[in-house]
Amino acid sequence: MDPRQLCIDERLRLGCVYCGGEPDTRDHVPSKILLDEPFPASLPVVPACRECNQSFSLDEEYLSCLLEVVLKGSVDPQELEHARVRDILTRKPSLADRLLDAKHVDENEEITWQPELERVRNVLLKLARGHVAYELNQSRTESPNNITAIPLALLSESDRGQFERGLVDEISGWPEIGCRAFYRACGVPPDPHQDGNWIVVQEHQYRYMVFETSSVVVRIVLREYLACEVVWDIA
């Protein structure tokens, strides 16, 4: 039987995935500010209330600019490749100054960056909630048990391997009938954006995975630079 023909019950009709309120807009997950143009033809969207949809914009803008300047080592718009970041930093010199203040050079000319962690955390939590809703049809408006973000290059070889593999040996059971993870488990239809356990939204820019065992886990890689994980314990 084709699982796409099975009924979807009311549990799969979510409210705002960020606060649980009445959804009156639809939000892209990830937001386009974290991607390059031309954008993918079909971006994941989730239900959201207007207030939540708009409340993350400045933090997403900050994270997008932060990633670009860290990768390029400069806040000068003329030295950046991402067109939208160039435009933002040209229009908002105060943001460029804040990012420059986050740059530290030690006596050995080694550069480190001290990001505004709360803003980064806000975006990662928003993204994770959106991916859980889109893939598992679950609402995770409660606080997660853990949020981490670390450059991929700083992971040990074993930690990098574990992070990239995701769920391998544990059996988590079948996802709820009607959600995207259920279709994917059935192999109907095969997802053209799937690379192993990863869903590649845009190559070299954004990929993610979602799996559920005794926890709901979302892993995200931004710009093939920043490895992120958000975990909700459910056991």
Coordinates of C-alpha atoms in Angstrom, one line a residue:
M1 CA 0.0 0.0 0.0
D2 CA 1.2 3.5 -0.9
P3 CA 1.7 5.3 2.5
R4 CA 0.7 8.6 0.8
Q5 CA -2.9 7.2 0.6
L6 CA -3.1 6.8 4.4
C7 CA -5.2 9.3 6.4
I8 CA -3.6 12.2 8.3
D9 CA -5.3 12.8 11.6
E10 CA -5.7 16.1 13.5
R11 CA -2.4 15.5 15.4
L12 CA -0.5 16.3 12.2
R13 CA -2.2 19.7 11.9
L14 CA 0.1 21.9 13.9
G15 CA -0.3 25.4 15.3
C16 CA 2.6 27.9 15.2
V17 CA 5.6 25.6 15.4
Y18 CA 7.5 28.1 17.5
C19 CA 4.9 29.1 20.2
G20 CA 1.9 26.8 19.6
G21 CA -0.4 29.8 18.8
E22 CA -2.7 30.3 15.9
P23 CA -0.7 30.1 12.6
D24 CA -1.5 32.9 10.2
T25 CA 1.7 32.8 8.1
R26 CA 4.1 30.2 6.6
D27 CA 7.8 30.3 7.4
H28 CA 10.7 29.0 5.3
V29 CA 13.0 26.6 7.2
P30 CA 15.8 27.5 6.7
S31 CA 15.2 31.2 5.9
K32 CA 16.5 32.5 2.6
I33 CA 19.0 34.7 4.4
L34 CA 21.0 31.6 5.2
L35 CA 21.1 30.5 1.5
D36 CA 22.6 31.7 -1.7
E37 CA 20.7 32.8 -4.8
P38 CA 19.3 31.3 -6.9
F39 CA 17.3 29.7 -4.1
P40 CA 16.2 26.0 -4.2
A41 CA 13.0 25.5 -6.1
S42 CA 11.2 24.0 -3.2
L43 CA 12.0 25.1 0.3
P44 CA 10.5 23.5 3.4
V45 CA 7.7 25.6 5.0
V46 CA 6.0 25.4 8.3
P47 CA 3.0 27.1 9.9
A48 CA 3.9 30.1 12.1
C49 CA 2.2 33.1 13.7
R50 CA 3.1 36.4 12.3
E51 CA 4.8 37.6 15.5
C52 CA 7.1 34.6 15.6
N53 CA 7.8 34.7 11.9
Q54 CA 9.0 38.3 12.2
S55 CA 10.8 38.1 15.5
F56 CA 13.7 36.0 14.3
S57 CA 14.7 38.2 11.4
L58 CA 17.4 40.3 13.0
D59 CA 19.0 37.3 14.7
E60 CA 19.0 35.4 11.4
E61 CA 20.5 38.4 9.7
Y62 CA 23.2 38.5 12.4
L63 CA 24.1 34.8 12.0
S64 CA 24.2 35.0 8.2
C65 CA 26.6 38.0 8.4
L66 CA 28.7 36.3 11.1
L67 CA 29.2 33.2 9.1
E68 CA 30.3 35.1 6.1
V69 CA 32.8 37.4 7.9
V70 CA 34.2 34.5 9.8
L71 CA 34.8 32.5 6.6
K72 CA 36.3 35.5 4.8
G73 CA 38.1 37.0 7.8
S74 CA 36.8 40.5 7.1
V75 CA 33.8 42.7 7.7
D76 CA 34.6 44.8 4.6
P77 CA 31.6 44.4 2.2
Q78 CA 33.8 44.6 -0.8
E79 CA 35.7 41.4 0.3
L80 CA 32.6 39.3 0.9
E81 CA 31.0 36.9 -1.6
H82 CA 27.4 36.6 -0.3
A83 CA 25.5 39.4 -2.1
R84 CA 22.8 39.7 0.6
V85 CA 25.4 40.0 3.4
R86 CA 27.3 42.7 1.4
D87 CA 24.1 44.6 1.1
I88 CA 23.2 44.3 4.8
L89 CA 26.7 45.4 6.0
T90 CA 26.7 48.3 3.6
R91 CA 23.3 49.5 4.9
K92 CA 24.1 48.7 8.5
P93 CA 27.6 49.8 9.4
S94 CA 26.7 49.5 13.1
L95 CA 26.3 45.7 12.6
A96 CA 29.7 45.6 10.8
D97 CA 31.2 47.3 13.8
R98 CA 29.7 44.8 16.2
L99 CA 31.1 41.9 14.1
L100 CA 34.5 43.6 14.0
D101 CA 34.4 43.9 17.8
A102 CA 33.9 40.1 17.9
K103 CA 37.2 39.5 16.1
H104 CA 40.3 38.9 18.2
V105 CA 43.8 38.5 17.0
D106 CA 46.4 37.1 19.4
E107 CA 50.2 37.5 19.5
N108 CA 50.6 34.7 17.0
E109 CA 48.3 36.4 14.5
E110 CA 45.7 33.7 15.2
I111 CA 42.1 35.0 14.6
T112 CA 39.2 34.0 16.9
W113 CA 35.7 35.2 17.0
Q114 CA 33.4 35.7 20.0
P115 CA 29.8 35.6 18.7
E116 CA 26.7 36.8 20.4
L117 CA 25.8 33.4 21.6
E118 CA 22.2 34.1 22.6
R119 CA 21.4 35.3 19.1
V120 CA 23.0 32.2 17.5
R121 CA 21.1 30.0 20.0
N122 CA 17.8 31.7 19.1
V123 CA 18.3 31.0 15.4
L124 CA 19.4 27.4 15.9
L125 CA 16.4 26.7 18.2
K126 CA 14.1 28.3 15.6
L127 CA 15.5 26.1 12.8
A128 CA 15.4 22.9 14.9
R129 CA 11.7 23.5 15.8
G130 CA 10.9 24.0 12.2
H131 CA 12.7 20.9 11.0
V132 CA 11.1 18.7 13.7
A133 CA 7.7 20.0 12.6
Y134 CA 8.4 19.5 8.9
E135 CA 9.9 16.1 9.2
L136 CA 8.1 14.5 12.2
N137 CA 5.0 16.6 12.5
Q138 CA 5.8 17.3 16.1
S139 CA 5.6 20.6 17.9
R140 CA 8.6 21.2 20.2
T141 CA 7.7 24.5 21.8
E142 CA 9.4 23.5 25.1
S143 CA 13.0 24.3 25.8
P144 CA 15.5 21.7 24.5
N145 CA 17.8 19.9 26.8
N146 CA 20.9 20.9 24.8
I147 CA 22.0 23.2 22.0
T148 CA 25.6 23.1 20.7
A149 CA 27.4 24.7 17.9
I150 CA 31.1 24.2 17.0
P151 CA 33.1 24.6 13.8
L152 CA 33.4 21.3 12.0
A153 CA 37.2 21.7 11.8
L154 CA 37.4 21.6 15.6
L155 CA 35.8 18.2 15.9
S156 CA 38.0 15.2 16.4
E157 CA 38.0 12.6 13.7
S158 CA 35.8 10.2 15.8
D159 CA 33.4 13.0 16.8
R160 CA 33.1 14.2 13.2
G161 CA 32.4 10.7 12.1
Q162 CA 29.7 10.2 14.7
F163 CA 28.2 13.6 14.0
E164 CA 28.0 12.9 10.2
R165 CA 26.5 9.4 10.6
G166 CA 23.6 10.3 12.9
L167 CA 21.3 7.4 13.7
V168 CA 23.0 4.2 12.6
D169 CA 22.6 1.3 15.0
E170 CA 19.7 2.2 17.2
I171 CA 16.2 1.2 16.2
S172 CA 13.8 4.0 16.8
G173 CA 10.6 2.4 15.4
W174 CA 8.5 3.8 12.6
P175 CA 7.7 7.5 12.5
E176 CA 4.0 8.4 12.8
I177 CA 1.9 7.7 9.8
G178 CA 1.6 10.7 7.5
C179 CA 4.7 12.6 8.3
R180 CA 7.6 13.1 5.9
A181 CA 9.9 10.8 8.0
F182 CA 7.3 8.0 7.5
Y183 CA 7.3 8.4 3.8
R184 CA 11.1 8.4 3.7
A185 CA 11.2 5.3 5.9
C186 CA 8.9 3.6 3.4
G187 CA 11.0 4.8 0.4
V188 CA 8.0 6.4 -1.2
P189 CA 8.9 8.5 -2.9
P190 CA 12.7 8.7 -2.7
D191 CA 13.8 12.2 -1.7
P192 CA 16.1 13.7 -4.4
H193 CA 17.6 16.0 -1.7
Q194 CA 18.6 13.2 0.6
D195 CA 22.3 12.2 1.0
G196 CA 22.5 9.4 3.4
N197 CA 20.9 10.7 6.6
W198 CA 21.2 14.3 5.5
I199 CA 18.7 16.5 3.7
V200 CA 20.7 18.8 1.5
V201 CA 18.7 22.1 1.2
Q202 CA 21.5 23.8 -0.8
E203 CA 24.9 22.2 -1.4
H204 CA 27.7 23.8 0.5
Q205 CA 25.2 26.1 2.3
Y206 CA 22.8 24.2 4.4
R207 CA 22.0 20.5 5.3
Y208 CA 20.2 18.9 8.2
M209 CA 19.0 15.6 9.7
V210 CA 16.3 14.8 12.2
F211 CA 16.0 11.5 14.1
E212 CA 14.1 10.2 17.1
T213 CA 15.1 7.6 19.7
S214 CA 14.8 8.4 23.4
S215 CA 15.4 11.9 22.2
V216 CA 14.5 14.1 19.3
V217 CA 17.7 15.2 17.6
V218 CA 18.3 17.8 15.0
R219 CA 21.7 18.3 13.4
I220 CA 22.5 21.2 11.0
V221 CA 25.6 22.2 9.1
L222 CA 25.8 25.8 8.0
R223 CA 28.2 26.8 5.2
E224 CA 30.1 23.4 5.7
Y225 CA 31.6 25.3 8.6
L226 CA 29.4 25.2 11.7
A227 CA 28.1 21.9 13.1
C228 CA 25.0 22.4 15.2
E229 CA 22.9 20.0 17.3
V230 CA 19.6 20.6 19.2
V231 CA 18.3 17.8 21.5
W232 CA 15.0 17.2 23.3
D233 CA 14.9 14.3 25.7
I234 CA 11.6 12.4 25.5
A235 CA 12.2 9.2 27.5

